[in-house]
Amino acid sequence: MSGRESILARLRRGARRTAAHPGEHPAPQLAAGFAPFAEALRAAGGAHHGPLPQNKLAAKVREIAARRAPQGRVLAEPSAAALLGPGPWETPAPDAAGHGFEDAAITIALGQVGCAENAAVLVTGRDAPHRALLFLCRHLLLLLPLRAIAGDFHSALAALPLNALAHHHCTWICGPSKTADIEQTLVQGAHGPLSLDVIAIAPGGESGAQ
Amino acid sequence: MLARAGLGGRLGGSGVRGMRDSFEARAVAGLPEGARLARHDAAVFALRGQRDAAVAAVRDWEALRERAAAIKAHALDHLDLLLERFEEKARGAGAFLHWAQDGEAMNAIVAELLAARGAKRVVKSKSMLTEEAGLNRYLHARGAEVVDTDLGERIVQLGEERPSHIIVPAIHRSRGEVGALFQRTLGTPPGMDNPEQLARAARRDLRARFLAADAGITGANFAIAETGSIVVVTNEGNADLGMSLPELHIACFGIEKVIPALADLGVFLRLLARSATGQPLSAYTSMVTGPRAGGELHLVLVDNGRSELLADPVQRGALACIRCGACLNTCPVFRRAGGHAYGPGAPGPIGAVLAPALGGRNARNGRGPRGGRNARSGSGRAQNFAASLPLASSLCGSCSAVCPVRIDLHGQLLAWRSARRSGGAVERVMLRAAAGLMLRPRLLAFAGRVLRRLWRPLGWRIPGNPAAPWLQSRELPPHPGASFRESWQRETR
Ligand code: SF4
């Protein structure tokens, strides 16, 4: 018998088939919107901006980029670049490997769902086809439609766009990369970005979002 | 201090002062002194404090725990069906599935995957399972360079020791010790002990390794049967770099990690980080479904004793564990003994519950001899060590009270104790004598009077006193001078 078959045979012997699935947890009805999201984001070490109409996004991005990494290399994933329009950011070629972006100062990507309970922003594989960019850059900047912010995490998961899982990864990002492994002192930027900025997009201004 | 076990270092030799290898022996050998103990205790308990503050802010916390326990009970009752569903969905998404009966089989599968692709440089993120199975050592012996990339794991890897905590692997090390270690291994300047500078030094070193890696190995916190996705949670983003840069991603995880549906994930994720560090969610929660463009994803489903544990009506509950570490942080024994006093798998209460079932298998990665095919019929020494772990508990129940999936940890520890065959002739005689004494009130009162006179000398001064190891690490409290009965009579006279 193969490893698979003998494992499954043993599991069948131990499977009691008695406990029913309890059903979905009722969503706790937490406040949605940008204010609680922004508060949770601050607690997670991130910074919030907006909400801004789409035509003001590019200026805000330039301002943040100038502060975080003047003269640094700025990369915008395709859907974020489409929202921002032309600017001092480059869009990686569809087949580019992550290794070419080791010197990225800032990566800009579009989030599809936000969650006020924990400040998580969902970035799908469709919006970040070069996944390594989200982690190689020194600073990450996410654009998030205001209407996409759910109150609690159950509702946020339920709002996952159709086929979101079909693009290899869906990543919930909650503040910058961090560690407290040395004497429990919090250090931002363990391996990934040292900072995270989230710009909320005012309703009606997110044509690139699903 | 660094050469000692427990909080300080590794156990040298098979035992301490003639004691067999056991939790007591390792804890006694490793008991830290003054400041080190206070620092460890405070650091671990601070995590418990952070957890409490986070939990207090969640109105539906108890309902969440109940839901999580019920989902896990359902999942364990249908594990075979869920795994088959997961397999079908993951394959459909383009992943390769492998099944490993035990840690040795998992190691062989990973080694073969690497060898077939000529992959020598491997970056690995935190995984208790690969620790449990000794994967690093196995791959090193076959010419691969495996680098642990979680900062805490990297510290213990450079220090050639084991992680001492599930969530904070180097919690037993001070900043000064990490500074000295990095000076020796990474060439940082002497005296550098600022955590931020040390973390930056590790980042620089590891960034180069990520970029040069041929393969990334991760664990998985959850596997979702409905979608065939794995979920990997980190704060550092190390697992994400490891699965985004190299073309080959291998994820090894226990078969108990499978949950039925995506909606269930919300329940566990709302519990996990809050229980672990007090964060509402860790920095990165990655749901990975199939390989990335141009890459390969291999999922290794590992049994290593779990299917046998599932058949145990009492102990199967431990398979619900989501490895949050909360039971460690609250445990008075763990906080003082440190994680190295436990076996090579998880430390703390959950480690003490799992070890008697899985311990013999894991012994090959620890200091014991090679484990047998079945832990319960495994090698004597490994089995003895694993069997000693359920004794490392005051049974205060704090672990069960904080467990986000409501595992009856102290109940299971008690069950292991009941199932344990007597520890030896001395223990048997003492227990029988104690039972005889308890049944005879007059004799008990007399024995109490005698004991109060012999209070001090009874400790370490009597050669061969079986209580001596217990007394090596603590002072006997002053005795009350009179029994409760005597005090009561005096007060009510
Ligand atoms: S047993 Fe419970 S508290 Fe302990 S690590 Fe597992 S889930 Fe966390």
XYZ file of C-alpha atoms and ligand atoms in Angstrom:
711
model
C 0.000 0.000 0.000
C 1.333 3.451 -0.838
C 1.964 6.065 1.819
C -1.195 7.841 0.744
C -3.352 4.743 0.938
C -2.095 3.607 4.327
C -2.455 7.087 5.810
C -6.007 7.360 4.504
C -6.827 3.837 5.723
C -5.660 4.717 9.236
C -7.594 7.973 9.124
C -10.752 6.138 8.090
C -10.371 3.910 11.127
C -10.093 6.991 13.387
C -12.809 9.021 11.642
C -15.891 9.011 13.812
C -18.135 10.976 11.463
C -20.088 12.359 14.405
C -19.236 16.059 14.761
C -21.256 18.175 12.351
C -19.858 21.383 10.918
C -21.160 24.206 13.121
C -21.898 26.517 10.191
C -20.510 29.965 9.572
C -19.650 32.231 12.463
C -22.093 35.145 12.615
C -20.248 38.320 11.617
C -19.835 40.481 14.741
C -21.147 43.639 13.048
C -18.089 45.781 13.619
C -17.968 49.323 12.281
C -16.728 49.479 8.704
C -15.347 52.618 7.049
C -12.043 54.394 6.992
C -11.826 55.732 10.559
C -11.653 52.339 12.351
C -9.483 50.979 9.538
C -7.049 53.893 9.934
C -6.879 53.396 13.695
C -6.102 49.688 13.312
C -3.521 50.491 10.621
C -1.736 52.935 12.929
C -1.621 50.258 15.617
C -0.108 47.847 13.067
C 2.641 50.356 12.220
C 1.196 51.629 8.939
C 0.146 55.103 7.773
C -3.163 56.092 6.140
C -4.025 58.797 3.613
C -7.240 60.027 2.031
C -9.858 59.155 1.025
C -8.916 60.878 -2.223
C -10.619 61.008 -5.608
C -8.830 59.150 -8.352
C -7.499 62.322 -9.965
C -5.624 63.230 -6.748
C -3.976 59.833 -6.245
C -0.907 60.406 -8.397
C 0.001 63.629 -6.568
C -0.321 61.898 -3.219
C 1.838 59.019 -4.395
C 4.531 61.447 -5.601
C 4.441 63.207 -2.240
C 4.798 59.965 -0.269
C 7.530 58.709 -2.600
C 9.487 61.949 -2.210
C 9.325 61.598 1.558
C 9.980 57.860 1.847
C 12.595 57.399 -0.854
C 13.662 60.464 -2.845
C 15.308 59.361 -6.098
C 14.479 55.736 -5.337
C 13.197 53.308 -7.928
C 9.377 53.243 -7.864
C 7.458 50.327 -9.338
C 3.723 50.195 -9.907
C 1.958 46.903 -10.568
C -0.257 47.083 -13.688
C -3.675 47.695 -12.079
C -2.253 50.379 -9.753
C -0.430 52.027 -12.659
C -3.691 52.085 -14.629
C -5.374 53.965 -11.779
C -2.529 56.420 -11.297
C -1.856 57.260 -14.922
C 1.604 58.274 -16.077
C 4.197 59.216 -13.445
C 7.715 58.544 -12.269
C 6.974 54.855 -11.767
C 7.783 51.923 -13.959
C 5.556 48.948 -14.577
C 7.411 45.634 -14.675
C 7.104 43.535 -17.811
C 4.553 40.719 -17.383
C 7.218 38.006 -17.437
C 9.857 39.852 -15.368
C 11.444 37.821 -12.559
C 11.488 39.233 -9.039
C 15.286 39.149 -8.926
C 15.463 42.213 -11.159
C 13.767 44.396 -8.568
C 16.041 43.947 -5.600
C 16.731 47.691 -5.615
C 13.043 48.675 -5.545
C 12.516 51.556 -3.145
C 8.740 51.644 -3.448
C 6.152 49.227 -4.805
C 2.604 50.409 -5.494
C -0.234 47.895 -5.723
C -4.009 47.946 -5.668
C -5.871 46.248 -2.816
C -9.237 44.617 -3.448
C -10.596 44.288 0.087
C -9.811 45.996 3.383
C -10.807 45.074 6.898
C -11.375 47.648 9.645
C -11.034 45.064 12.433
C -7.352 44.449 11.743
C -6.272 46.888 8.996
C -5.610 44.024 6.582
C -5.583 44.791 2.862
C -6.038 41.982 0.375
C -3.708 42.057 -2.612
C -4.551 39.415 -5.190
C -2.273 37.722 -7.687
C -4.089 39.587 -10.440
C -3.099 42.926 -8.889
C 0.408 41.824 -7.920
C 1.567 39.431 -10.629
C 5.179 40.008 -9.559
C 4.594 38.834 -6.038
C 8.184 39.248 -4.820
C 7.825 43.003 -5.389
C 5.505 43.273 -2.400
C 8.334 42.046 -0.177
C 11.549 43.144 -1.865
C 10.758 46.874 -1.760
C 11.768 49.104 1.134
C 8.375 50.815 1.225
C 5.001 49.485 0.161
C 2.149 51.719 -0.942
C -1.315 50.245 -1.336
C -4.328 51.868 -2.974
C -7.613 50.737 -1.467
C -11.135 51.631 -2.610
C -13.019 53.034 0.353
C -16.125 51.000 -0.471
C -14.051 47.815 -0.224
C -13.438 48.155 3.525
C -15.443 45.606 5.523
C -15.952 45.844 9.272
C -14.926 42.368 10.415
C -12.672 39.721 8.993
C -15.471 37.263 8.201
C -17.140 39.835 5.970
C -13.759 40.708 4.451
C -13.137 37.071 3.519
C -16.639 36.788 2.125
C -15.921 39.822 -0.080
C -13.031 38.075 -1.833
C -13.407 38.788 -5.554
C -14.548 35.918 -7.733
C -11.592 33.912 -9.022
C -9.267 35.728 -6.593
C -7.631 32.429 -5.739
C -7.071 31.571 -9.385
C -3.994 33.825 -9.595
C -1.567 31.855 -7.410
C -1.727 34.063 -4.328
C -4.000 36.245 -2.270
C -2.075 38.101 0.408
C -3.534 39.917 3.387
C -1.126 42.667 4.346
C -1.438 44.214 7.761
C 1.203 46.888 8.425
C 4.876 46.690 7.452
C 7.097 43.646 7.905
C 8.092 43.307 11.553
C 9.881 41.228 14.146
C 10.218 41.226 17.906
C 12.554 38.243 18.036
C 15.379 40.028 19.874
C 14.359 40.792 23.436
C 10.842 41.459 22.204
C 11.837 44.863 20.837
C 9.643 45.696 17.848
C 11.649 46.322 14.679
C 9.891 47.260 11.439
C 11.308 45.876 8.225
C 12.457 42.412 9.249
C 12.679 41.091 5.677
C 10.014 42.974 3.782
C 9.005 46.649 3.636
C 10.045 49.009 6.396
C 6.869 51.016 5.976
C 3.340 50.656 4.640
C 1.179 53.517 3.364
C -2.457 52.932 2.452
C -4.307 55.513 0.364
C -8.080 55.185 0.390
C -9.786 55.909 -2.920
C -13.005 57.863 -2.636
C -16.117 56.157 -4.079
C -16.445 56.293 -7.808
C -12.724 56.614 -8.357
C -11.498 53.068 -8.686
C -12.064 51.986 -12.256
C -9.182 49.510 -12.057
C -10.702 47.670 -9.115
C -12.824 44.591 -9.664
C 25.798 29.560 31.398
C 25.710 29.096 27.637
C 26.790 25.497 27.837
C 23.816 24.587 29.970
C 20.490 23.207 28.876
C 17.062 24.774 29.368
C 17.173 28.516 28.887
C 20.901 28.579 28.511
C 21.940 25.997 25.999
C 21.949 22.329 25.210
C 21.988 19.303 27.368
C 25.331 17.641 27.518
C 25.299 13.919 28.190
C 22.332 11.778 28.918
C 21.307 13.045 32.285
C 22.078 15.067 35.321
C 23.554 13.779 38.541
C 22.659 10.232 37.724
C 19.084 10.999 36.713
C 17.788 9.415 33.520
C 17.038 11.769 30.614
C 13.787 13.357 31.643
C 12.126 16.730 31.826
C 13.329 17.105 35.428
C 16.905 16.312 34.429
C 16.941 18.805 31.566
C 15.153 21.461 33.599
C 17.507 21.046 36.550
C 20.535 21.188 34.252
C 19.218 24.255 32.547
C 17.667 26.184 35.368
C 18.772 29.715 34.831
C 19.917 31.949 37.596
C 18.487 35.238 38.797
C 18.358 37.797 36.035
C 18.143 35.285 33.185
C 15.200 33.501 34.731
C 13.470 36.795 35.528
C 14.001 38.028 31.955
C 12.677 34.845 30.383
C 9.723 34.700 32.728
C 8.878 38.356 32.104
C 9.308 38.106 28.320
C 7.088 35.045 28.067
C 4.454 36.394 30.421
C 4.417 39.720 28.564
C 3.126 37.776 25.547
C 0.364 36.446 27.753
C -0.426 40.035 28.778
C -0.565 41.174 25.155
C -2.881 38.274 24.395
C -5.187 39.193 27.286
C -5.443 42.824 26.163
C -6.256 41.788 22.592
C -8.808 39.212 23.682
C -10.600 41.689 25.950
C -11.331 43.845 22.895
C -13.119 41.044 21.018
C -16.733 40.759 22.103
C -17.379 37.400 20.464
C -14.130 35.774 21.673
C -15.716 32.854 23.523
C -18.140 32.219 20.662
C -15.146 32.215 18.301
C -13.311 29.679 20.466
C -16.380 27.487 20.562
C -16.786 27.712 16.801
C -13.114 26.944 16.239
C -13.280 23.889 18.498
C -16.408 22.670 16.693
C -14.863 23.169 13.235
C -11.742 21.277 14.309
C -13.831 18.465 15.817
C -15.700 18.198 12.526
C -12.463 18.333 10.542
C -10.837 15.589 12.616
C -13.932 13.414 12.280
C -13.771 13.770 8.493
C -10.031 14.166 7.988
C -9.733 11.513 5.277
C -12.527 13.067 3.215
C -11.179 16.587 3.647
C -7.683 15.524 2.635
C -9.005 13.825 -0.487
C -10.939 16.974 -1.368
C -7.903 19.146 -0.689
C -5.772 16.891 -2.847
C -8.196 17.055 -5.756
C -8.480 20.856 -5.590
C -4.748 21.480 -5.113
C -3.891 19.166 -8.015
C -6.499 20.934 -10.111
C -4.703 24.210 -9.374
C -1.415 22.743 -10.573
C 0.295 21.681 -7.339
C 2.074 18.339 -6.906
C 0.950 16.327 -3.869
C 3.119 13.954 -1.830
C 2.156 11.860 1.179
C 4.705 11.043 3.879
C 4.060 8.385 6.504
C 6.619 9.843 8.873
C 9.332 12.462 9.234
C 11.907 10.243 7.566
C 9.681 9.841 4.498
C 9.070 13.601 4.391
C 12.799 14.267 4.531
C 13.406 11.786 1.710
C 10.705 13.351 -0.491
C 12.147 16.846 -0.006
C 15.713 15.652 -0.615
C 14.625 13.920 -3.822
C 12.785 17.004 -5.105
C 15.857 19.135 -4.474
C 18.291 16.638 -5.955
C 16.208 16.171 -9.115
C 16.463 19.911 -9.781
C 20.044 20.295 -8.623
C 18.823 22.655 -5.904
C 21.500 23.181 -3.265
C 20.650 26.529 -1.701
C 17.456 26.371 0.283
C 15.703 29.069 2.283
C 13.289 27.787 4.868
C 10.673 29.519 6.959
C 9.483 28.500 10.406
C 7.886 25.088 10.613
C 7.552 23.003 13.761
C 7.041 19.920 11.612
C 10.399 20.169 9.854
C 11.946 20.803 13.264
C 10.119 17.726 14.565
C 11.545 15.618 11.718
C 15.084 17.040 11.684
C 14.832 18.138 8.041
C 17.760 20.576 8.166
C 20.172 17.975 9.409
C 18.942 15.466 6.849
C 19.412 17.872 3.942
C 22.776 19.123 5.177
C 24.025 15.536 5.200
C 23.052 15.338 1.514
C 24.892 18.455 0.493
C 22.149 21.083 0.602
C 22.609 24.328 2.481
C 19.416 25.071 4.390
C 19.087 28.526 5.876
C 16.374 29.294 8.400
C 15.038 32.722 7.573
C 12.781 33.687 10.476
C 15.018 35.943 12.574
C 14.563 33.937 15.762
C 15.129 30.672 13.912
C 18.229 32.112 12.270
C 19.599 33.064 15.681
C 19.177 29.543 17.015
C 20.528 28.051 13.790
C 23.678 30.180 13.981
C 23.977 29.274 17.667
C 23.568 25.564 16.796
C 20.718 25.036 19.173
C 17.011 24.304 19.012
C 14.162 26.838 19.086
C 12.871 27.268 22.620
C 9.446 28.685 21.759
C 6.913 28.117 18.963
C 6.451 31.800 18.165
C 9.647 33.387 19.483
C 12.329 30.749 18.891
C 15.205 32.710 20.504
C 13.293 34.100 23.457
C 15.893 32.528 25.761
C 18.671 34.712 24.309
C 19.503 38.230 25.416
C 20.416 41.009 22.989
C 24.014 40.803 24.236
C 24.177 37.110 23.395
C 22.689 37.714 19.956
C 25.216 40.529 19.421
C 28.123 38.257 20.330
C 26.737 35.497 18.102
C 26.330 37.844 15.124
C 29.816 39.233 15.662
C 31.192 35.701 15.442
C 29.017 34.478 12.571
C 27.998 37.551 10.558
C 30.930 39.810 11.310
C 28.965 42.600 13.002
C 30.995 45.079 15.074
C 31.921 44.102 18.635
C 29.508 45.309 21.276
C 26.612 45.856 18.860
C 23.524 44.831 20.798
C 20.841 47.173 19.511
C 17.933 44.937 18.347
C 17.239 47.140 15.323
C 20.858 47.073 14.157
C 21.048 43.337 14.756
C 17.830 42.772 12.818
C 19.206 44.872 9.935
C 22.417 42.827 9.889
C 20.382 39.623 9.654
C 18.194 41.184 6.940
C 21.240 42.041 4.805
C 22.709 38.573 5.181
C 19.428 36.816 4.489
C 18.394 39.039 1.588
C 21.404 37.832 -0.364
C 20.476 34.260 0.450
C 16.872 34.731 -0.675
C 18.080 36.105 -4.004
C 20.482 33.210 -4.522
C 18.118 30.453 -3.360
C 17.226 27.510 -5.588
C 14.247 26.479 -3.477
C 12.021 27.744 -0.694
C 10.583 25.463 1.981
C 7.658 26.589 4.115
C 5.138 25.030 6.424
C 1.441 25.836 6.270
C -0.754 27.119 9.046
C -3.886 25.867 7.309
C -4.867 23.921 4.196
C -8.315 24.662 2.788
C -10.127 21.628 1.392
C -12.699 23.715 -0.491
C -10.108 25.568 -2.572
C -6.891 23.500 -2.418
C -5.065 26.535 -0.983
C -2.466 26.601 1.752
C -2.295 29.519 4.168
C 1.042 30.736 5.489
C 1.172 33.344 8.242
C 4.261 35.380 9.180
C 5.143 38.807 10.528
C 8.495 39.113 8.804
C 7.566 38.257 5.221
C 10.335 35.669 5.069
C 8.063 32.852 3.915
C 6.738 35.127 1.179
C 10.192 35.894 -0.180
C 11.014 32.191 0.040
C 8.006 31.246 -2.055
C 8.222 34.149 -4.508
C 11.867 34.223 -5.572
C 13.001 30.615 -6.167
C 11.145 28.631 -8.809
C 10.654 25.671 -6.496
C 8.355 25.995 -3.483
C 7.941 22.994 -1.191
C 5.411 23.229 1.637
C 5.519 20.507 4.306
C 2.670 20.289 6.773
C 0.842 17.877 9.051
C -2.326 16.257 7.769
C -4.279 17.808 10.655
C -3.879 21.299 9.162
C -6.745 20.850 6.744
C -9.926 22.832 7.400
C -13.130 22.482 5.416
C -13.788 25.889 3.847
C -12.499 29.374 3.189
C -15.162 30.817 5.512
C -13.686 28.766 8.389
C -10.376 30.525 7.920
C -11.832 33.753 9.340
C -12.551 32.031 12.645
C -9.010 30.705 13.020
C -7.252 33.833 11.816
C -9.176 36.030 14.240
C -7.987 33.741 17.031
C -4.432 32.937 15.964
C -2.428 36.169 16.097
C -4.351 37.536 19.059
C -3.532 34.388 21.026
C 0.086 34.418 19.884
C 1.247 38.028 20.188
C -1.868 40.110 20.782
C -1.979 41.368 17.176
C -5.399 41.333 15.501
C -3.714 39.706 12.478
C -0.108 38.947 11.608
C 1.558 41.192 9.029
C 1.264 38.676 6.182
C -1.389 36.032 5.644
C -0.760 34.405 2.295
C -3.266 32.122 0.640
C -1.411 30.187 -2.028
C -3.315 28.184 -4.632
C -1.205 26.381 -7.197
C 2.264 27.405 -8.379
C 3.273 30.874 -9.481
C 3.829 31.468 -13.195
C 6.921 29.534 -14.237
C 7.265 27.901 -10.823
C 6.554 24.553 -9.193
C 4.572 23.976 -6.006
C 4.979 20.712 -4.098
C 2.778 20.005 -1.103
C 4.019 17.311 1.290
C 1.258 15.993 3.559
C 2.861 14.421 6.602
C 1.367 11.896 9.013
C 4.212 11.143 11.473
C 1.953 9.596 14.107
C -1.063 11.834 13.627
C -3.347 9.163 12.161
C -2.617 6.923 15.144
C -3.274 9.775 17.525
C -6.611 10.324 15.814
C -7.699 6.865 16.930
C -7.096 7.764 20.586
C -10.428 9.018 21.944
C -8.812 11.276 24.567
C -5.546 12.450 23.048
C -6.874 13.145 19.522
C -7.962 16.578 20.764
C -4.356 17.780 20.548
C -4.583 17.538 16.754
C -6.736 20.676 16.833
C -3.728 22.789 17.850
C -3.073 25.845 15.681
C 0.398 26.449 17.221
C -0.303 29.858 18.678
C 1.973 29.413 21.682
C -0.542 30.819 24.186
C -0.363 27.731 26.391
C 3.420 28.146 26.646
C 3.178 31.790 27.625
C 0.782 31.138 30.451
C 2.411 27.967 31.801
C 4.283 28.533 35.086
C 6.459 25.491 34.408
C 7.448 26.546 30.880
C 8.183 30.084 31.969
C 10.732 28.855 34.468
C 12.143 25.781 32.734
C 12.412 27.168 29.182
C 11.725 25.368 25.935
C 14.916 23.314 25.781
C 13.776 21.185 28.692
C 11.170 19.676 26.344
C 11.605 17.397 23.330
C 12.466 18.326 19.743
C 8.851 19.077 18.735
C 6.728 21.760 20.362
C 7.608 22.721 23.942
C 5.234 23.713 26.750
C 1.888 22.124 27.546
C 1.049 21.214 23.947
C 4.513 19.690 23.566
C 3.994 17.679 26.735
C 0.664 16.407 25.394
C 1.998 15.527 21.941
C 5.352 14.075 22.981
C 4.145 10.771 24.471
C 2.324 10.087 21.187
C 4.877 11.476 18.750
C 7.982 11.642 20.922
C 9.608 8.364 19.921
C 9.457 9.380 16.270
C 10.940 12.740 16.985
C 13.713 11.432 19.181
C 15.978 10.974 16.170
C 16.162 14.729 15.973
C 16.705 15.119 19.679
C 19.318 13.675 21.877
C 17.749 10.268 22.277
C 18.376 7.239 20.075
C 16.433 6.667 16.879
C 12.706 6.331 17.485
C 10.787 3.235 16.532
C 8.117 3.039 13.863
C 5.478 3.628 16.453
C 6.275 6.031 19.239
C 4.313 4.061 21.747
C 6.428 1.043 21.008
C 9.475 3.163 20.262
C 12.884 3.137 21.869
C 12.949 2.967 25.641
C 14.966 6.080 26.316
C 13.015 8.295 23.946
C 9.795 6.886 25.301
C 10.878 7.503 28.880
C 11.758 11.082 28.108
C 8.471 11.690 26.290
C 6.549 10.000 29.109
C 8.162 12.311 31.650
C 6.785 15.457 29.987
C 3.167 15.190 31.222
C 4.638 15.336 34.738
C 5.958 18.818 33.944
C 2.719 20.496 34.891
C 1.061 21.863 37.976
C -2.296 20.986 36.339
C -3.426 24.520 37.129
C -5.460 24.531 33.913
C -4.246 27.915 32.710
C -3.222 26.348 29.381
C -6.733 25.057 28.726
C -8.194 28.417 29.733
C -6.256 30.333 27.088
C -6.246 27.778 24.266
C -8.111 29.375 21.347
C -9.378 26.012 20.110
C -10.330 24.850 23.591
C -8.061 21.848 23.791
C -8.452 20.250 27.220
C -4.701 20.386 27.724
C -4.561 19.768 31.441
C -7.148 17.019 31.124
C -5.006 15.345 28.482
C -1.878 15.724 30.612
C -3.720 14.047 33.457
C -4.844 11.265 31.139
C -1.237 10.661 30.045
C -0.219 10.453 33.692
C -2.946 7.906 34.387
C -1.969 5.880 31.352
C 1.690 5.988 32.265
C 3.099 2.827 33.703
C 4.680 3.391 37.066
C 7.933 5.301 36.937
C 9.876 2.810 39.028
C 10.059 0.790 42.219
C 10.758 3.800 44.442
C 7.816 5.718 43.017
C 5.513 2.719 43.368
C 6.486 2.180 47.020
C 6.102 5.877 47.802
C 2.686 6.110 46.186
C 1.493 3.003 48.005
C 2.815 4.392 51.299
C 1.105 7.715 50.654
C -2.197 5.964 49.897
C -1.883 3.916 53.109
C -1.170 7.046 55.100
C -4.106 8.986 53.697
C -6.479 6.211 54.691
C -5.342 6.342 58.375
C -5.996 9.767 59.953
C -4.139 9.074 63.209
C -1.113 7.737 61.436
C -1.223 10.734 59.093
C -1.259 13.144 62.056
C 1.675 11.315 63.620
C 3.611 11.308 60.363
C 2.965 15.035 60.049
C 4.474 15.650 63.467
C 7.565 13.618 62.563
C 7.856 15.313 59.185
C 7.800 18.780 60.712
C 10.790 17.846 62.867
C 12.681 16.439 59.897
C 11.635 19.250 57.580
C 15.037 20.649 56.673
C 17.233 17.530 56.811
C 14.722 15.660 54.648
C 15.805 17.746 51.664
C 19.142 17.280 50.017
C 20.925 16.009 53.095
C 19.536 12.485 52.934
C 21.579 10.579 50.355
C 19.445 9.073 47.634
C 16.384 11.057 48.640
C 14.127 10.903 45.581
C 12.910 14.435 46.385
C 16.466 15.744 46.058
C 16.285 16.770 42.359
C 13.171 18.790 43.098
C 15.025 20.536 45.890
C 18.100 21.352 43.860
C 16.336 24.229 42.235
C 14.248 25.669 45.043
C 14.210 26.305 48.748
C 11.833 24.431 50.979
C 9.316 26.925 52.310
C 9.337 27.383 56.116
C 7.002 24.840 57.671
C 3.945 26.154 59.512
C 4.862 24.660 62.908
C 1.479 22.991 63.343
C -0.872 20.991 61.194
C -4.125 22.471 59.921
C -6.016 20.283 62.385
C -3.885 21.528 65.303
C -4.233 25.157 64.235
C -7.987 24.722 63.848
C -8.339 23.216 67.292
C -6.300 26.031 68.821
C -8.332 28.725 67.054
C -11.713 27.263 67.976
C -10.869 26.412 71.567
S -2.565 23.891 22.391
Fe -3.918 25.653 22.130
S -2.857 27.299 23.233
Fe -1.309 25.698 22.919
S -0.277 26.218 20.995
Fe -1.968 24.831 20.468
S -3.695 26.170 19.957
Fe -2.210 27.428 21.070
